mmCIF file of C-alpha atoms in Angstrom:
data_model
loop_
_atom_site.group_PDB
_atom_site.id
_atom_site.type_symbol
_atom_site.label_atom_id
_atom_site.label_comp_id
_atom_site.label_asym_id
_atom_site.label_seq_id
_atom_site.Cartn_x
_atom_site.Cartn_y
_atom_site.Cartn_z
ATOM 1 C CA MET A 175 3.083 29.146 -8.883
ATOM 2 C CA LYS A 176 6.743 30.501 -9.532
ATOM 3 C CA HIS A 177 7.420 27.154 -11.519
ATOM 4 C CA ASP A 178 4.632 28.018 -13.894
ATOM 5 C CA ILE A 179 5.470 31.731 -15.135
ATOM 6 C CA VAL A 180 6.043 30.769 -18.718
ATOM 7 C CA LEU A 181 3.446 27.752 -18.841
ATOM 8 C CA ASP A 182 1.839 29.056 -22.067
ATOM 9 C CA SER A 183 5.012 29.072 -23.958
ATOM 10 C CA LEU A 184 5.712 25.495 -23.034
ATOM 11 C CA PRO A 185 5.459 22.633 -25.629
ATOM 12 C CA LYS A 186 2.524 20.581 -25.154
ATOM 13 C CA LEU A 187 3.934 17.350 -26.073
ATOM 14 C CA ASP A 188 0.577 16.020 -27.289
ATOM 15 C CA ASP A 189 1.696 14.811 -30.705
ATOM 16 C CA THR A 190 2.429 11.346 -31.916
ATOM 17 C CA TYR A 191 5.690 9.630 -31.655
ATOM 18 C CA LEU A 192 5.708 6.895 -34.354
ATOM 19 C CA LEU A 193 6.547 3.406 -33.334
ATOM 20 C CA THR A 194 7.342 0.563 -35.594
ATOM 21 C CA ASP A 195 5.758 -2.989 -35.454
ATOM 22 C CA LYS A 196 9.497 -4.194 -35.013
ATOM 23 C CA GLN A 197 9.977 -1.896 -32.023
ATOM 24 C CA ILE A 198 6.671 -2.879 -30.311
ATOM 25 C CA GLN A 199 7.454 -6.762 -30.939
ATOM 26 C CA SER A 200 10.961 -6.202 -29.598
ATOM 27 C CA TYR A 201 9.600 -4.671 -26.315
ATOM 28 C CA ARG A 202 7.026 -7.123 -25.757
ATOM 29 C CA GLN A 203 9.862 -9.874 -26.407
ATOM 30 C CA THR A 204 12.460 -8.481 -24.220
ATOM 31 C CA GLY A 205 10.601 -6.322 -21.619
ATOM 32 C CA HIS A 206 12.709 -3.141 -22.569
ATOM 33 C CA ILE A 207 13.483 -0.758 -25.288
ATOM 34 C CA ALA A 208 15.431 2.242 -26.102
ATOM 35 C CA LEU A 209 13.798 5.086 -28.304
ATOM 36 C CA ARG A 210 15.531 8.095 -29.540
ATOM 37 C CA GLY A 211 14.063 11.675 -29.788
ATOM 38 C CA VAL A 212 11.018 10.961 -27.689
ATOM 39 C CA ALA A 213 11.460 14.458 -26.680
ATOM 40 C CA SER A 214 13.538 17.072 -28.849
ATOM 41 C CA PRO A 215 16.403 18.725 -27.225
ATOM 42 C CA GLU A 216 14.473 22.120 -27.514
ATOM 43 C CA GLU A 217 11.458 20.559 -25.753
ATOM 44 C CA VAL A 218 13.911 19.083 -22.845
ATOM 45 C CA ASP A 219 15.671 22.417 -22.419
ATOM 46 C CA ARG A 220 12.361 24.113 -21.624
ATOM 47 C CA TYR A 221 11.322 21.625 -18.993
ATOM 48 C CA GLU A 222 14.504 20.718 -17.359
ATOM 49 C CA PRO A 223 14.807 23.822 -15.298
ATOM 50 C CA VAL A 224 11.291 23.346 -13.892
ATOM 51 C CA ILE A 225 12.269 19.867 -12.830
ATOM 52 C CA GLN A 226 15.652 20.569 -11.485
ATOM 53 C CA THR A 227 14.201 23.235 -9.374
ATOM 54 C CA LEU A 228 11.596 20.991 -7.948
ATOM 55 C CA VAL A 229 14.096 18.439 -7.160
ATOM 56 C CA LYS A 230 16.264 20.928 -5.331
ATOM 57 C CA GLU A 231 13.381 22.271 -3.285
ATOM 58 C CA HIS A 232 12.307 18.660 -2.369
ATOM 59 C CA ASN A 233 15.506 16.811 -1.781
ATOM 60 C CA GLN A 234 15.300 15.023 1.628
ATOM 61 C CA HIS A 235 18.815 13.992 1.771
ATOM 62 C CA THR A 236 20.832 15.814 4.461
ATOM 63 C CA ARG A 237 24.051 13.671 4.463
ATOM 64 C CA PRO A 238 26.738 13.574 1.804
ATOM 65 C CA VAL A 239 26.725 10.700 -0.547
ATOM 66 C CA HIS A 240 29.543 8.722 1.151
ATOM 67 C CA GLU A 241 27.663 8.529 4.546
ATOM 68 C CA ARG A 242 24.160 7.278 3.314
ATOM 69 C CA ASN A 243 23.060 3.479 2.790
ATOM 70 C CA THR A 244 23.069 1.723 -0.597
ATOM 71 C CA TYR A 245 19.477 3.172 -1.635
ATOM 72 C CA GLY A 246 20.402 6.511 -0.442
ATOM 73 C CA LYS A 247 23.468 6.466 -2.429
ATOM 74 C CA ALA A 248 21.781 5.718 -5.526
ATOM 75 C CA PHE A 249 19.780 8.769 -6.081
ATOM 76 C CA ILE A 250 17.852 11.896 -5.088
ATOM 77 C CA GLN A 251 14.303 10.628 -5.473
ATOM 78 C CA VAL A 252 11.344 12.905 -5.751
ATOM 79 C CA GLY A 253 7.817 11.599 -6.497
ATOM 80 C CA ASN A 254 4.746 13.154 -8.305
ATOM 81 C CA LEU A 255 6.183 16.170 -9.330
ATOM 82 C CA TRP A 256 2.993 16.688 -11.202
ATOM 83 C CA GLU A 257 1.063 17.589 -8.313
ATOM 84 C CA MET A 258 3.627 20.385 -7.492
ATOM 85 C CA SER A 259 3.652 22.369 -10.727
ATOM 86 C CA GLU A 260 1.411 22.989 -13.564
ATOM 87 C CA ALA A 261 4.512 22.946 -15.852
ATOM 88 C CA ALA A 262 5.706 19.466 -14.567
ATOM 89 C CA LYS A 263 2.018 18.285 -14.813
ATOM 90 C CA ARG A 264 2.164 19.314 -18.644
ATOM 91 C CA PHE A 265 5.297 17.083 -18.970
ATOM 92 C CA VAL A 266 4.246 13.985 -16.996
ATOM 93 C CA LEU A 267 0.752 13.978 -18.468
ATOM 94 C CA ALA A 268 1.804 14.225 -21.824
ATOM 95 C CA ARG A 269 -0.181 12.542 -24.549
ATOM 96 C CA ARG A 270 2.891 11.476 -26.606
ATOM 97 C CA PHE A 271 4.684 9.607 -23.831
ATOM 98 C CA ALA A 272 1.372 7.929 -22.752
ATOM 99 C CA LYS A 273 0.607 6.922 -26.435
ATOM 100 C CA ILE A 274 3.947 5.055 -26.577
ATOM 101 C CA ALA A 275 3.458 3.448 -23.286
ATOM 102 C CA ALA A 276 -0.040 2.156 -24.422
ATOM 103 C CA GLU A 277 1.166 0.865 -27.894
ATOM 104 C CA LEU A 278 4.320 -0.955 -26.391
ATOM 105 C CA MET A 279 1.818 -2.727 -23.997
ATOM 106 C CA GLY A 280 -0.920 -3.448 -26.362
ATOM 107 C CA VAL A 281 -3.405 -1.685 -24.382
ATOM 108 C CA ASP A 282 -6.366 0.780 -25.318
ATOM 109 C CA GLY A 283 -5.663 3.274 -22.616
ATOM 110 C CA VAL A 284 -3.140 4.093 -19.821
ATOM 111 C CA ARG A 285 -3.199 5.928 -16.516
ATOM 112 C CA ILE A 286 -0.375 7.562 -14.261
ATOM 113 C CA TYR A 287 0.756 5.445 -11.401
ATOM 114 C CA HIS A 288 3.139 8.133 -10.376
ATOM 115 C CA ASP A 289 6.153 10.014 -11.577
ATOM 116 C CA GLN A 290 9.746 10.316 -10.021
ATOM 117 C CA ALA A 291 12.686 12.358 -10.711
ATOM 118 C CA LEU A 292 15.762 10.205 -10.107
ATOM 119 C CA PHE A 293 18.871 12.340 -9.860
ATOM 120 C CA LYS A 294 22.174 10.378 -9.435
ATOM 121 C CA GLU A 295 24.751 12.714 -7.961
ATOM 122 C CA PRO A 296 28.412 12.950 -8.782
ATOM 123 C CA GLY A 297 29.888 9.906 -7.117
ATOM 124 C CA GLY A 298 26.566 8.458 -6.471
ATOM 125 C CA GLY A 299 26.526 4.548 -6.059
ATOM 126 C CA HIS A 300 24.736 1.907 -8.303
ATOM 127 C CA THR A 301 21.123 0.995 -8.275
ATOM 128 C CA PRO A 302 21.010 -2.630 -7.271
ATOM 129 C CA TRP A 303 19.124 -5.250 -9.325
ATOM 130 C CA HIS A 304 15.379 -5.129 -8.635
ATOM 131 C CA GLN A 305 11.784 -5.533 -9.974
ATOM 132 C CA ASP A 306 9.647 -2.278 -9.762
ATOM 133 C CA GLN A 307 6.297 -4.102 -9.484
ATOM 134 C CA ILE A 308 7.195 -5.786 -6.294
ATOM 135 C CA TYR A 309 6.182 -2.279 -4.553
ATOM 136 C CA TRP A 310 3.104 -1.751 -6.780
ATOM 137 C CA PRO A 311 -0.390 -3.204 -5.763
ATOM 138 C CA LEU A 312 -1.601 -3.443 -9.337
ATOM 139 C CA ASP A 313 -3.320 -6.764 -10.390
ATOM 140 C CA THR A 314 -1.976 -6.529 -14.008
ATOM 141 C CA MET A 315 1.123 -7.444 -16.159
ATOM 142 C CA HIS A 316 0.430 -4.181 -18.094
ATOM 143 C CA THR A 317 2.938 -1.854 -16.256
ATOM 144 C CA ILE A 318 5.568 0.363 -17.925
ATOM 145 C CA THR A 319 8.025 2.943 -16.936
ATOM 146 C CA MET A 320 9.358 5.708 -19.229
ATOM 147 C CA TRP A 321 13.068 6.781 -17.948
ATOM 148 C CA MET A 322 14.066 9.747 -19.911
ATOM 149 C CA PRO A 323 17.490 11.695 -19.155
ATOM 150 C CA LEU A 324 17.096 15.417 -18.919
ATOM 151 C CA VAL A 325 20.899 15.815 -19.730
ATOM 152 C CA PRO A 326 23.233 13.842 -21.886
ATOM 153 C CA VAL A 327 24.016 10.636 -20.221
ATOM 154 C CA SER A 328 27.721 9.575 -21.335
ATOM 155 C CA GLU A 329 29.015 6.190 -22.014
ATOM 156 C CA GLU A 330 30.819 6.435 -18.622
ATOM 157 C CA VAL A 331 27.491 6.706 -16.612
ATOM 158 C CA GLY A 332 25.374 4.775 -18.923
ATOM 159 C CA SER A 333 21.670 4.001 -18.890
ATOM 160 C CA MET A 334 20.057 1.102 -16.943
ATOM 161 C CA THR A 335 20.991 -2.278 -17.612
ATOM 162 C CA PHE A 336 17.855 -4.813 -18.233
ATOM 163 C CA ALA A 337 17.759 -8.498 -17.956
ATOM 164 C CA SER A 338 15.962 -9.567 -20.971
ATOM 165 C CA ALA A 339 12.597 -11.394 -20.875
ATOM 166 C CA THR A 340 12.414 -11.513 -17.205
ATOM 167 C CA HIS A 341 9.176 -9.593 -17.231
ATOM 168 C CA ARG A 342 7.477 -12.927 -18.375
ATOM 169 C CA ALA A 343 7.900 -14.593 -15.181
ATOM 170 C CA GLY A 344 6.294 -11.984 -13.030
ATOM 171 C CA SER A 345 7.301 -11.839 -9.345
ATOM 172 C CA LEU A 346 10.758 -13.607 -8.829
ATOM 173 C CA SER A 347 11.366 -12.609 -5.353
ATOM 174 C CA LYS A 348 9.928 -10.032 -2.417
ATOM 175 C CA GLU A 349 13.332 -8.411 -2.304
ATOM 176 C CA LEU A 350 13.176 -4.666 -2.216
ATOM 177 C CA ILE A 351 15.920 -2.600 -3.472
ATOM 178 C CA SER A 352 18.988 -3.346 -1.500
ATOM 179 C CA ASP A 353 22.370 -5.038 -1.342
ATOM 180 C CA GLU A 354 20.691 -8.473 -0.807
ATOM 181 C CA SER A 355 18.262 -7.779 -3.916
ATOM 182 C CA HIS A 356 21.400 -7.184 -5.877
ATOM 183 C CA ARG A 357 23.006 -10.405 -4.906
ATOM 184 C CA THR A 358 20.041 -12.566 -5.183
ATOM 185 C CA PHE A 359 19.064 -11.334 -8.508
ATOM 186 C CA GLY A 360 22.705 -11.170 -9.819
ATOM 187 C CA SER A 361 23.105 -14.806 -9.035
ATOM 188 C CA TYR A 362 19.763 -15.786 -10.673
ATOM 189 C CA ILE A 363 20.752 -13.867 -13.867
ATOM 190 C CA GLU A 364 24.050 -15.579 -13.873
ATOM 191 C CA ALA A 365 22.542 -19.180 -12.937
ATOM 192 C CA LYS A 366 20.021 -18.804 -15.778
ATOM 193 C CA THR A 367 22.678 -17.051 -18.191
ATOM 194 C CA ILE A 368 20.179 -14.484 -18.990
ATOM 195 C CA GLU A 369 21.107 -11.713 -21.528
ATOM 196 C CA THR A 370 21.664 -8.434 -20.084
ATOM 197 C CA VAL A 371 21.489 -5.093 -22.181
ATOM 198 C CA ASN A 372 22.697 -1.739 -21.340
ATOM 199 C CA TYR A 373 21.779 1.002 -24.111
ATOM 200 C CA GLY A 374 24.922 3.050 -23.344
ATOM 201 C CA ALA A 375 25.131 6.845 -23.800
ATOM 202 C CA LEU A 376 21.921 8.765 -24.342
ATOM 203 C CA SER A 377 21.031 12.143 -25.261
ATOM 204 C CA ALA A 378 18.602 14.431 -23.409
ATOM 205 C CA GLY A 379 15.170 13.372 -24.699
ATOM 206 C CA ASP A 380 15.846 9.829 -25.531
ATOM 207 C CA ALA A 381 14.043 7.537 -23.468
ATOM 208 C CA THR A 382 14.054 3.720 -22.380
ATOM 209 C CA PHE A 383 10.847 2.038 -21.420
ATOM 210 C CA HIS A 384 10.609 -1.249 -19.369
ATOM 211 C CA SER A 385 8.033 -3.750 -17.954
ATOM 212 C CA GLY A 386 7.373 -3.421 -14.209
ATOM 213 C CA TRP A 387 8.636 -6.957 -13.861
ATOM 214 C CA THR A 388 11.807 -6.474 -15.810
ATOM 215 C CA LEU A 389 14.808 -6.885 -13.816
ATOM 216 C CA HIS A 390 17.159 -4.083 -14.063
ATOM 217 C CA SER A 391 19.829 -1.922 -12.310
ATOM 218 C CA ALA A 392 22.036 0.964 -12.937
ATOM 219 C CA PRO A 393 25.890 1.738 -12.576
ATOM 220 C CA GLY A 394 27.074 4.496 -10.318
ATOM 221 C CA ASN A 395 27.880 7.954 -11.491
ATOM 222 C CA PRO A 396 31.852 8.289 -11.451
ATOM 223 C CA THR A 397 31.706 11.581 -13.161
ATOM 224 C CA ASP A 398 31.301 15.192 -11.589
ATOM 225 C CA THR A 399 27.949 15.998 -13.161
ATOM 226 C CA MET A 400 24.470 15.184 -11.984
ATOM 227 C CA ARG A 401 22.746 12.492 -13.941
ATOM 228 C CA GLU A 402 19.035 14.053 -14.317
ATOM 229 C CA VAL A 403 16.591 11.570 -15.303
ATOM 230 C CA MET A 404 12.443 11.917 -15.124
ATOM 231 C CA THR A 405 10.458 8.844 -14.917
ATOM 232 C CA VAL A 406 6.871 8.191 -15.377
ATOM 233 C CA ILE A 407 4.939 5.013 -14.484
ATOM 234 C CA TYR A 408 1.857 4.041 -16.530
ATOM 235 C CA PHE A 409 -0.643 1.082 -15.980
ATOM 236 C CA ALA A 410 -3.439 -0.114 -18.164
ATOM 237 C CA ASP A 411 -6.810 1.486 -17.682
ATOM 238 C CA GLY A 412 -9.175 -0.973 -16.074
ATOM 239 C CA THR A 413 -6.728 -2.462 -13.789
ATOM 240 C CA ARG A 414 -7.913 -3.205 -10.229
ATOM 241 C CA ALA A 415 -5.929 -2.837 -6.842
ATOM 242 C CA LEU A 416 -4.424 -5.802 -5.258
ATOM 243 C CA GLU A 417 -4.767 -6.737 -1.574
ATOM 244 C CA PRO A 418 -1.239 -5.543 -0.386
ATOM 245 C CA ASP A 419 1.020 -8.626 0.641
ATOM 246 C CA SER A 420 3.953 -6.404 2.058
ATOM 247 C CA ASN A 421 4.341 -3.173 3.897
ATOM 248 C CA ALA A 422 5.959 -1.676 0.573
ATOM 249 C CA ARG A 423 2.706 -2.453 -1.319
ATOM 250 C CA ARG A 424 0.627 -1.182 1.705
ATOM 251 C CA ASN A 425 2.423 2.077 1.966
ATOM 252 C CA ASP A 426 2.060 2.539 -2.011
ATOM 253 C CA LEU A 427 -1.475 1.783 -1.935
ATOM 254 C CA ASN A 428 -2.066 4.648 0.487
ATOM 255 C CA ARG A 429 0.266 7.029 -1.197
ATOM 256 C CA TRP A 430 -0.536 6.530 -4.915
ATOM 257 C CA LEU A 431 -4.028 5.091 -4.901
ATOM 258 C CA PRO A 432 -5.625 7.120 -1.970
ATOM 259 C CA GLY A 433 -9.084 5.905 -1.371
ATOM 260 C CA VAL A 434 -8.870 2.869 -3.433
ATOM 261 C CA GLN A 435 -9.738 -0.362 -1.696
ATOM 262 C CA PRO A 436 -8.273 -3.789 -2.892
ATOM 263 C CA GLY A 437 -10.317 -5.095 -5.727
ATOM 264 C CA GLU A 438 -11.538 -1.678 -6.803
ATOM 265 C CA LEU A 439 -10.392 0.038 -10.157
ATOM 266 C CA ALA A 440 -7.032 1.678 -9.546
ATOM 267 C CA ALA A 441 -8.608 5.335 -10.650
ATOM 268 C CA SER A 442 -8.004 7.573 -7.759
ATOM 269 C CA PRO A 443 -7.509 11.323 -8.554
ATOM 270 C CA LEU A 444 -3.845 10.775 -8.503
ATOM 271 C CA ASN A 445 -4.376 8.352 -11.306
ATOM 272 C CA PRO A 446 -5.556 10.263 -14.280
ATOM 273 C CA LEU A 447 -6.366 8.721 -17.624
ATOM 274 C CA VAL A 448 -3.608 10.092 -19.992
ATOM 275 C CA TYR A 449 -4.186 8.354 -23.182
ATOM 276 C CA LYS A 450 -7.392 6.420 -24.508
ATOM 277 C CA ARG A 451 -7.519 4.964 -28.178
ATOM 278 C CA ASN A 452 -10.017 6.784 -30.280
#
């Protein structure tokens, strides 16, 4: 494929990023963490053009930002780039990233749920408060998302904002990402006086990790540059699929766990095992 001409020269990303006990405990306490230099600037420079090209090719938006609804204004969203390109596959399935996910969650192995490029355009809107796992038919508390900018993210744009320790409660509402979810969860955070954390400016290759149940949002993009972010969602090996209790989860079961029935192991061909201890 044209995206893979230089595949043999791309970094393999299969070495280990060392976590401290303090970092692991902090993540488990709060449900989120920022880690610096998960990928080096040189590594990101090699993969960014591949991901950017795929996003341009698969961008489904046909209207300018100001004519879209709240969800559409939030970002250009392209899923499972690893299916589209061997180069993107090397990045998404990287052992280095997967091992971090497993160690933060305290599990022996992790599988991919799916990846997503989330590019917030100049003038792009905020991402409303939400919980990711309301979409996922996964019978586990052990889910985690890596959110990695491929370009520097300035203080003006910022990273995501997390509501600390909300992952411990599990599902708080069935609200999908919307203006209503922003109002509902914003009121909940205020009423409970929950601490919120934004890690501010990030360099390309830094990454945040957050639990599937951690409430989070993101500010809009008031700058004239694209906020390019790549995400990878992991879940614990051995997890079983849930009976979908919403159309969103039914759609996710069909798309991201093809052929898997409720109660069966979540281990379709789209969910490769990307890290196993020992």
